[in-house]
Amino acid sequence: MTSIQLADHLRVTDDFRLEDIDPASTPGFDGGKRAGNALAHAEDDVVTELQERMFAQARVGGDAPSLLLVLQGMDTAGKGGILRHVIGSVDPQGVQIASFKAPTEEERRHDFLWRIERRLPESGMIGVFDRSHYEDVLIQRVRQFAPPEEIERRYGAIVDFERELVAAGTAVIKVMLHISKDEQADRLARRLARPDKHWKYEPGDIDERMLWDDYQAAYELALRRTSIDEAPWYCVPANRKWYARLAVKELLLGALRELDPQWPEAGYDVDVERRRLAESR
Amino acid sequence: MTSIQLADHLRVTDDFRLEDIDPASTPGFDGGKRAGNALAHAEDDVVTELQERMFAQARVGGDAPSLLLVLQGMDTAGKGGILRHVIGSVDPQGVQIASFKAPTEEERRHDFLWRIERRLPESGMIGVFDRSHYEDVLIQRVRQFAPPEEIERRYGAIVDFERELVAAGTAVIKVMLHISKDEQADRLARRLARPDKHWKYEPGDIDERMLWDDYQAAYELALRRTSIDEAPWYCVPANRKWYARLAVKELLLGALRELDPQWPEAGYDVDVERRRLAESR
């Protein structure tokens, strides 16, 4: 099974316009849901092995890389589904998930990157941010929780921060799950229709939805300003959940392949240890 | 599919003797590997739903329970396989894994439970300890890292600690994966035979293996002294990996069923929200 090259289709460039991206499209993939799921599933073993190699490098004390996947999107965009279905196929020992909610009082007393730095993946690990420091230039911009000049400063601070992160050995993939306003309404309606989904809904979701266009503008600007070669943004059409999951798995796989982790060499004499083991029987 | 009752077969009682447990046996289950794997897999959906209910309770700010699974066993006993195959089938958003290695200098300056308390699962979460505070009465006893009276004190401290934990809403399941000395030799030999497994082996594994009988005695004593009604120990024969995985899944499922989490009620007026959503289209 040869891998497909979705990344090139999804990558955010300087002239990126969100309205150019159809949330129902499947860029770079001609097949339908069944073929998409089959392809995603077929690559599980490769992801698993690459992840384990990276983890192994760190375990023996080597200079192992790590990988950070940042997930952003409007409510119902499918972040939870990515975590469950894409990240859920990776060995949980090698995964560190951080969910960022509204900052606590303590977090607010520090710079916005303070709480982010504390949740970065350790060496050898795949870290996933369910929301992230980007909230500080999204909701904070739309809701005017911070003054414009502070938001402006943050774009630069984020770029500097991520460049340092990459230089220190963490690959960074940033994904915006892009759904349409209609699709969001359908998904919210489904949550309201099922008692076992009521907990996923809160009245504030509608308040945010009323600001849809402002959020789209804030996303477009944030993605343009912070999509750098070292840590690019990918805008993933997410009306079709199967496509979004396939795309994120491909991006993860591509990043792992680029890191190209190798099984570490034994730090001991294998023959000596075989003998010791035989003697211990 | 009706669930089987493995727990009663595996539970550690006051007169527990480790040598009475055949590591190659499959207590409470008559079938073979294929049937065992099928049963384990068939119960994934139930585990997933119960876990999600617990998670949902916590998410809406309710008084949600949590669950702590403690995994102990000699090297190669299969802790990693349990994490990958049993815990790996649960939504990773609801799982917090803590691996305990030799304590750091800072950890050594505190009481042995200090580092444990900081890694307990949050409300609504399933926590898994890959090794645990039991190392402090196992390796520390065998290697005499702590004086006998301190080890003696720790049994009581552990029981007090776990009773409080349970009283505060955390279900506790403790599992010893029990393999035979021969099986360990076979597994270590396999690690030495494959370059992609070399990282899992270290020469110290043989040093520990030479103290096999001391470890078995330390396990037997620790399990007897700390298997309480509120937080029982289960000794799971683990020469057959499929059985160990089935057993731990059954124990997890049983504990979740006992917690009996319910979908939280909506904290808002569903009809009002439907109307607001309709108006936002």
XYZ file of C-alpha atoms in Angstrom:
562
model
C 0.000 0.000 0.000
C 1.625 3.219 -1.081
C 0.837 6.294 0.924
C -0.988 9.187 -0.658
C 0.261 12.741 -0.534
C -2.533 14.677 1.070
C -0.299 17.171 2.822
C 0.381 19.224 -0.285
C -3.343 19.652 -0.863
C -4.063 20.803 2.658
C -1.147 23.005 3.490
C -1.869 26.622 4.377
C 0.121 29.208 2.420
C 0.428 32.993 2.670
C -2.474 33.656 0.322
C -4.760 31.162 2.029
C -8.446 32.015 2.018
C -10.754 29.897 4.121
C -13.685 30.474 1.783
C -11.734 28.765 -1.005
C -11.843 25.485 0.913
C -15.052 23.493 0.519
C -15.686 21.760 3.873
C -17.384 18.877 2.051
C -14.485 18.231 -0.321
C -11.869 15.476 -0.084
C -8.693 17.039 -1.526
C -6.189 14.556 -2.868
C -8.432 11.546 -2.430
C -10.737 10.226 -5.143
C -12.311 7.367 -3.228
C -15.322 7.325 -0.958
C -15.866 6.525 2.704
C -15.213 2.811 2.450
C -11.945 3.192 0.577
C -10.875 6.013 2.889
C -11.456 3.990 6.016
C -9.695 0.978 4.523
C -6.653 3.062 3.637
C -6.528 4.674 7.067
C -6.789 1.290 8.756
C -4.166 -0.278 6.495
C -1.614 2.238 7.709
C -2.124 1.581 11.404
C 0.759 -0.881 11.568
C 3.199 1.579 10.026
C 2.168 4.353 12.407
C 2.440 1.921 15.311
C 5.935 0.826 14.371
C 7.259 4.341 13.796
C 5.747 5.495 17.078
C 7.312 2.568 18.911
C 10.732 3.274 17.420
C 10.558 6.861 18.621
C 9.406 5.719 22.058
C 12.202 3.112 22.167
C 14.841 5.731 21.373
C 13.701 7.805 24.325
C 13.461 4.777 26.593
C 17.099 3.828 26.168
C 18.066 7.393 26.998
C 18.804 8.448 23.453
C 18.155 11.793 21.865
C 14.625 11.001 20.693
C 12.385 13.408 18.844
C 8.765 14.007 19.763
C 5.744 15.024 17.766
C 3.039 17.540 18.572
C -0.329 17.504 16.845
C -2.375 20.650 17.412
C -6.121 20.281 16.808
C -8.318 23.304 16.323
C -11.813 23.765 14.954
C -15.238 25.169 15.682
C -17.489 23.256 18.108
C -18.517 19.862 16.661
C -15.709 20.002 14.068
C -14.659 16.512 15.140
C -11.654 16.910 17.443
C -12.978 14.216 19.759
C -13.436 11.819 16.853
C -9.835 12.368 15.750
C -8.658 11.628 19.268
C -10.758 8.504 19.524
C -10.260 7.054 16.060
C -6.860 8.300 14.908
C -4.935 8.766 18.134
C -6.844 5.818 19.632
C -5.122 3.497 17.160
C -1.705 4.385 18.579
C -0.250 2.617 21.628
C -1.548 4.701 24.567
C 1.838 4.421 26.304
C 3.282 6.675 23.628
C 0.578 9.352 23.654
C 0.063 12.428 25.828
C -3.192 14.321 25.316
C -3.710 17.817 26.684
C -7.139 19.465 26.575
C -7.125 23.217 26.943
C -10.239 24.842 28.324
C -10.786 28.424 29.419
C -7.654 29.371 31.365
C -7.796 29.130 35.145
C -7.074 32.090 37.345
C -3.519 30.887 37.890
C -2.986 30.418 34.171
C -4.279 33.894 33.474
C -1.623 35.348 35.755
C 1.087 34.032 33.419
C 1.917 34.632 29.776
C -0.427 32.712 27.489
C 2.308 30.214 26.562
C 3.021 29.259 30.172
C 0.371 26.566 30.417
C 1.269 25.336 26.924
C 4.938 24.761 27.729
C 4.008 22.590 30.686
C 2.007 20.196 28.533
C 4.445 19.679 25.671
C 5.113 16.034 24.804
C 8.144 14.449 26.404
C 10.950 13.034 24.311
C 9.755 10.026 22.301
C 6.083 10.853 22.747
C 3.254 11.913 20.476
C 1.519 14.860 22.095
C -1.925 16.014 21.061
C -3.382 19.404 21.928
C -7.169 19.441 21.949
C -7.394 23.192 21.483
C -4.187 25.051 22.220
C -2.361 28.374 22.397
C -4.303 29.277 19.259
C -7.366 29.929 21.400
C -5.423 32.979 22.549
C -5.648 34.471 19.054
C -9.080 33.030 18.199
C -11.712 33.332 20.936
C -9.589 36.010 22.587
C -9.620 38.036 19.374
C -13.292 37.477 18.569
C -14.434 38.138 22.130
C -11.914 40.932 22.600
C -10.578 39.342 25.784
C -7.211 40.844 24.885
C -6.452 44.181 23.191
C -5.542 44.167 19.471
C -1.880 44.963 20.070
C -1.585 41.990 22.423
C -3.201 39.670 19.849
C -0.767 41.067 17.290
C 2.175 40.344 19.602
C 0.954 36.778 20.078
C 1.206 35.803 16.407
C 4.899 36.586 16.561
C 5.343 34.958 19.957
C 3.707 31.784 18.665
C 5.974 31.643 15.634
C 9.073 32.138 17.785
C 7.859 29.564 20.281
C 7.167 26.926 17.657
C 10.456 27.542 15.843
C 12.305 26.890 19.095
C 10.218 23.816 19.720
C 11.064 22.371 16.317
C 14.736 23.252 16.701
C 14.738 21.357 19.996
C 13.479 18.198 18.292
C 9.678 18.331 18.302
C 7.914 17.993 14.972
C 4.787 20.158 14.900
C 1.653 19.533 12.822
C -1.223 21.965 13.128
C -4.663 20.988 11.921
C -7.770 23.091 11.559
C -10.834 20.901 11.120
C -12.960 22.939 8.755
C -16.733 22.409 8.776
C -19.531 24.460 7.248
C -22.002 26.448 9.310
C -24.824 24.182 8.114
C -22.930 21.072 9.090
C -22.420 22.496 12.564
C -26.145 23.100 12.892
C -26.861 19.495 11.922
C -24.348 18.200 14.434
C -25.642 20.404 17.243
C -29.186 19.269 16.405
C -28.099 15.648 16.731
C -26.618 16.380 20.140
C -29.886 17.934 21.245
C -31.873 15.011 19.856
C -30.115 12.314 21.876
C -30.091 12.236 25.693
C -26.742 10.404 25.621
C -25.287 13.353 23.705
C -26.792 16.158 25.781
C -23.605 16.474 27.823
C -21.688 17.477 24.708
C -23.903 20.522 24.196
C -23.947 23.714 26.115
C -25.969 26.871 25.494
C -22.751 28.830 24.972
C -22.224 26.846 21.769
C -24.969 28.915 20.127
C -23.439 32.156 21.370
C -20.175 31.202 19.667
C -22.076 30.094 16.570
C -23.641 33.547 16.271
C -20.099 34.841 15.779
C -19.361 32.350 12.998
C -18.043 34.876 10.481
C -15.822 36.541 13.058
C -14.345 33.157 13.949
C -13.746 32.288 10.309
C -11.909 35.592 9.866
C -9.882 34.998 13.030
C -8.961 31.503 11.859
C -7.948 32.700 8.421
C -5.719 35.380 9.871
C -4.188 33.120 12.526
C -3.430 30.374 10.024
C -1.848 32.785 7.566
C 0.264 34.483 10.176
C 1.544 31.320 11.836
C 1.867 28.754 9.052
C 5.642 28.514 8.792
C 7.809 25.972 6.987
C 8.938 24.454 10.276
C 5.393 24.112 11.637
C 2.824 24.363 8.868
C -0.925 24.577 9.241
C -3.182 22.168 7.412
C -6.776 23.102 6.729
C -8.663 19.804 6.653
C -12.210 19.756 5.215
C -14.174 17.993 7.929
C -17.807 17.786 6.884
C -16.996 14.172 6.008
C -15.633 12.723 9.196
C -13.986 9.784 7.437
C -11.976 12.141 5.243
C -10.826 14.274 8.168
C -9.675 11.147 10.023
C -7.866 9.816 6.978
C -6.208 13.163 6.403
C -4.984 13.530 9.978
C -3.665 9.974 9.955
C -1.782 10.722 6.722
C -0.329 13.897 8.198
C 0.739 12.029 11.320
C 2.274 9.266 9.257
C 4.069 11.753 7.021
C 5.558 13.532 10.018
C 6.664 10.253 11.591
C 8.261 9.163 8.311
C 10.133 12.441 8.137
C 11.423 11.991 11.678
C 12.504 8.524 10.518
C 13.156 7.044 13.973
C 15.356 3.935 14.092
C 15.390 1.063 16.523
C 18.103 1.893 19.052
C 21.240 -0.196 19.179
C 21.613 -2.477 22.170
C 23.640 -0.742 24.864
C 24.973 -4.105 26.038
C 26.698 -7.166 24.582
C 23.906 -9.390 23.288
C 25.995 -12.575 23.407
C 27.056 -11.949 26.979
C 23.432 -11.420 27.974
C 22.321 -14.597 26.195
C 24.868 -16.501 28.221
C 23.793 -14.862 31.471
C 20.178 -15.685 30.681
C 21.010 -19.332 29.891
C 22.849 -19.622 33.193
C 19.865 -18.234 35.070
C 17.482 -20.964 33.901
C -23.207 -11.825 25.334
C -23.294 -12.385 29.061
C -20.235 -11.476 31.013
C -18.260 -14.127 32.841
C -17.328 -13.871 36.486
C -13.573 -14.125 36.551
C -13.071 -11.827 39.500
C -14.072 -14.447 42.075
C -11.482 -16.833 40.722
C -8.664 -14.334 40.823
C -9.241 -12.444 44.003
C -6.507 -12.535 46.625
C -7.604 -13.562 50.110
C -5.826 -13.701 53.454
C -4.562 -17.227 52.968
C -3.340 -16.562 49.452
C -0.280 -18.508 48.379
C 1.361 -17.571 45.117
C 2.606 -21.104 44.525
C -1.006 -22.310 44.443
C -1.615 -20.284 41.280
C -0.497 -21.949 38.061
C 0.742 -19.159 35.757
C -0.348 -21.188 32.716
C -3.922 -21.701 33.945
C -7.045 -19.846 32.823
C -9.257 -19.712 35.942
C -12.949 -19.289 35.237
C -12.610 -19.627 31.493
C -12.948 -22.915 29.638
C -12.308 -21.686 26.111
C -9.054 -21.216 24.268
C -7.263 -18.249 22.760
C -9.702 -17.641 19.930
C -12.775 -17.683 22.154
C -11.006 -15.550 24.749
C -10.050 -12.880 22.256
C -13.545 -12.886 20.761
C -15.125 -12.416 24.175
C -12.738 -9.625 25.097
C -13.383 -7.858 21.828
C -17.159 -8.288 22.092
C -17.142 -6.323 25.329
C -15.303 -3.304 23.960
C -18.493 -1.418 23.236
C -19.790 -1.855 26.779
C -16.516 -0.685 28.280
C -16.490 2.261 25.897
C -19.992 3.342 26.804
C -19.488 3.039 30.556
C -16.218 4.950 30.311
C -17.904 7.679 28.280
C -20.740 8.006 30.790
C -18.244 8.480 33.602
C -16.316 11.014 31.524
C -19.549 12.835 30.642
C -20.523 13.109 34.311
C -17.242 14.807 35.087
C -17.451 17.042 32.032
C -20.746 18.598 33.066
C -19.259 19.312 36.474
C -21.000 16.485 38.260
C -19.664 14.372 41.079
C -18.113 11.721 38.833
C -16.196 8.708 40.083
C -12.870 7.629 38.698
C -11.162 4.278 38.378
C -7.585 3.300 39.099
C -6.032 0.148 37.672
C -2.730 -0.793 39.292
C -0.530 -3.110 37.215
C 2.318 -5.019 38.805
C 4.383 -7.978 37.709
C 7.902 -9.235 37.114
C 9.746 -8.017 34.010
C 8.105 -9.330 30.815
C 4.881 -10.186 32.687
C 2.915 -8.271 30.049
C 2.092 -4.860 31.509
C 2.840 -3.180 28.200
C 0.555 -5.578 26.359
C -2.286 -4.818 28.758
C -1.778 -1.113 28.173
C -1.692 -1.523 24.434
C -4.465 -4.063 23.958
C -6.850 -3.534 26.868
C -6.424 0.136 27.708
C -5.786 0.848 24.026
C -9.381 -0.101 23.243
C -10.694 2.691 25.478
C -11.117 6.265 24.210
C -7.718 7.871 24.927
C -9.431 11.075 26.065
C -10.649 9.193 29.120
C -7.389 7.520 30.096
C -4.423 8.729 32.149
C -1.407 6.427 32.252
C 1.368 6.870 34.796
C 4.587 4.879 34.535
C 6.626 4.708 37.703
C 10.349 4.140 37.370
C 13.044 4.325 40.017
C 12.225 7.431 42.069
C 14.062 10.634 41.202
C 16.093 12.505 43.777
C 13.212 14.888 44.396
C 10.769 12.014 44.821
C 13.089 10.325 47.282
C 13.029 13.402 49.491
C 9.271 12.911 50.027
C 7.195 10.123 51.512
C 6.802 7.233 49.063
C 3.150 8.126 48.400
C 3.941 11.710 47.385
C 4.615 10.952 43.734
C 1.651 8.574 43.653
C -0.870 11.155 44.837
C 0.169 13.533 42.063
C -0.631 10.990 39.353
C -4.049 9.811 40.546
C -6.769 9.873 37.881
C -8.954 12.969 37.764
C -12.685 12.746 38.229
C -14.299 10.830 35.368
C -11.029 9.278 34.211
C -9.593 5.777 34.080
C -6.095 5.911 35.519
C -3.559 3.174 34.976
C -0.412 2.750 37.038
C 2.340 0.889 35.199
C 4.141 -0.110 38.395
C 3.112 1.860 41.430
C 3.540 2.476 45.154
C 3.846 -1.295 45.459
C 7.406 -1.054 44.184
C 8.098 0.487 47.580
C 7.293 -2.809 49.284
C 8.613 -5.059 46.491
C 11.998 -4.059 45.056
C 12.600 -1.944 48.143
C 12.066 -4.982 50.359
C 14.018 -7.410 48.187
C 16.912 -5.016 47.658
C 16.716 -3.723 51.221
C 16.541 -0.120 50.012
C 14.425 0.584 53.096
C 14.715 -0.926 56.597
C 12.239 -3.676 57.588
C 10.287 -1.444 59.979
C 9.748 1.103 57.221
C 8.513 -1.596 54.832
C 6.209 -2.781 57.615
C 4.869 0.751 58.080
C 4.215 1.039 54.357
C 1.748 -1.861 54.200
C -0.453 -0.011 56.646
C 0.089 3.335 54.958
C -0.947 1.832 51.629
C -4.126 0.364 53.082
C -5.037 3.698 54.707
C -4.241 5.568 51.525
C -6.326 3.317 49.311
C -9.268 3.321 51.720
C -9.338 7.111 51.571
C -9.053 7.006 47.809
C -12.041 4.705 47.521
C -14.045 6.735 50.022
C -13.395 9.813 47.892
C -14.880 8.134 44.822
C -12.091 6.257 43.068
C -12.613 2.555 42.414
C -9.329 0.663 42.754
C -8.410 -2.589 40.993
C -4.998 -4.071 41.616
C -3.607 -6.682 39.286
C -0.518 -8.820 39.607
C 0.386 -10.407 36.296
C 1.771 -13.767 37.360
C 4.222 -15.548 35.058
C 6.497 -18.498 35.684
C 10.258 -18.235 35.861
C 10.586 -20.352 32.720
C 8.165 -18.167 30.824
C 10.196 -15.118 31.776
C 13.345 -16.756 30.421
C 11.584 -17.462 27.128
C 10.372 -13.891 26.853
C 13.771 -12.416 27.697
C 15.334 -14.740 25.113
C 12.918 -13.435 22.490
C 13.886 -9.876 23.329
C 17.543 -10.736 22.893
C 16.847 -12.537 19.627
C 15.228 -9.572 17.861
C 17.049 -6.268 17.236
C 13.691 -4.445 17.311
C 13.183 -5.758 20.863
C 16.666 -5.085 22.208
C 15.553 -1.788 23.733
C 13.142 -3.658 26.002
C 15.972 -5.590 27.597
C 18.539 -4.394 30.045
C 21.241 -6.337 31.837
C 19.669 -5.471 35.187
C 16.731 -7.685 34.215
C 18.912 -10.731 34.888
C 20.039 -9.322 38.235
C 16.384 -9.062 39.265
C 15.685 -12.498 37.851
C 18.375 -14.011 40.098
C 16.237 -12.841 43.031
C 13.102 -14.522 41.668
C 12.186 -16.367 44.864
C 12.675 -13.271 46.985
C 10.384 -11.336 44.668
C 7.734 -14.045 44.767
C 7.831 -13.950 48.565
C 7.636 -10.156 48.582
C 4.658 -10.247 46.194
C 2.844 -12.848 48.244
C 3.287 -10.854 51.414
C 2.361 -7.524 49.831
C -0.761 -8.940 48.226
C -1.907 -10.595 51.440
C -1.297 -7.519 53.536
C -2.966 -5.056 51.202
C -5.832 -6.938 49.580
C -8.787 -5.253 51.258
C -12.483 -5.384 50.418
C -12.424 -1.813 49.178
C -9.403 -2.361 46.929
C -8.785 -6.039 46.310
C -5.809 -7.607 44.599
C -6.293 -9.975 41.703
C -3.575 -12.470 40.836
C -3.910 -13.037 37.092
C -2.094 -16.009 35.533
C -0.227 -14.430 32.649
C 1.769 -17.096 30.844
C -1.014 -16.973 28.276
C -1.167 -13.364 27.214
C -4.657 -13.681 25.769
C -6.008 -14.871 29.099
C -4.351 -12.073 31.052
C -5.811 -9.499 28.662
C -9.269 -11.042 28.865
C -9.078 -11.157 32.658
C -8.024 -7.526 33.022
C -10.738 -6.432 30.625
C -13.306 -8.363 32.667
C -12.046 -6.792 35.885
C -12.221 -3.344 34.331
C -15.697 -3.992 33.025
C -16.847 -5.347 36.377
C -15.562 -2.263 38.188
C -17.218 0.067 35.678
C -20.500 -1.815 36.019
C -20.313 -1.466 39.772
C -19.727 2.278 39.486
C -22.787 2.270 37.213
C -22.297 5.750 35.743
C -25.342 7.354 34.119
C -25.610 9.844 31.304
C -25.896 13.233 32.962
C -29.140 15.174 32.673
C -29.063 18.232 30.457
C -28.347 21.325 32.538
C -30.389 23.430 30.115
C -33.855 23.447 28.540
C -33.597 21.250 25.460
C -36.611 22.812 23.738
C -35.304 26.311 24.244
C -31.952 25.307 22.774
C -33.602 23.652 19.774
C -35.376 26.911 19.089
C -32.194 28.946 19.480
C -30.392 26.586 17.111
C -33.186 26.808 14.524
C -33.020 30.583 14.669
C -29.268 30.525 14.119
C -29.485 28.720 10.771
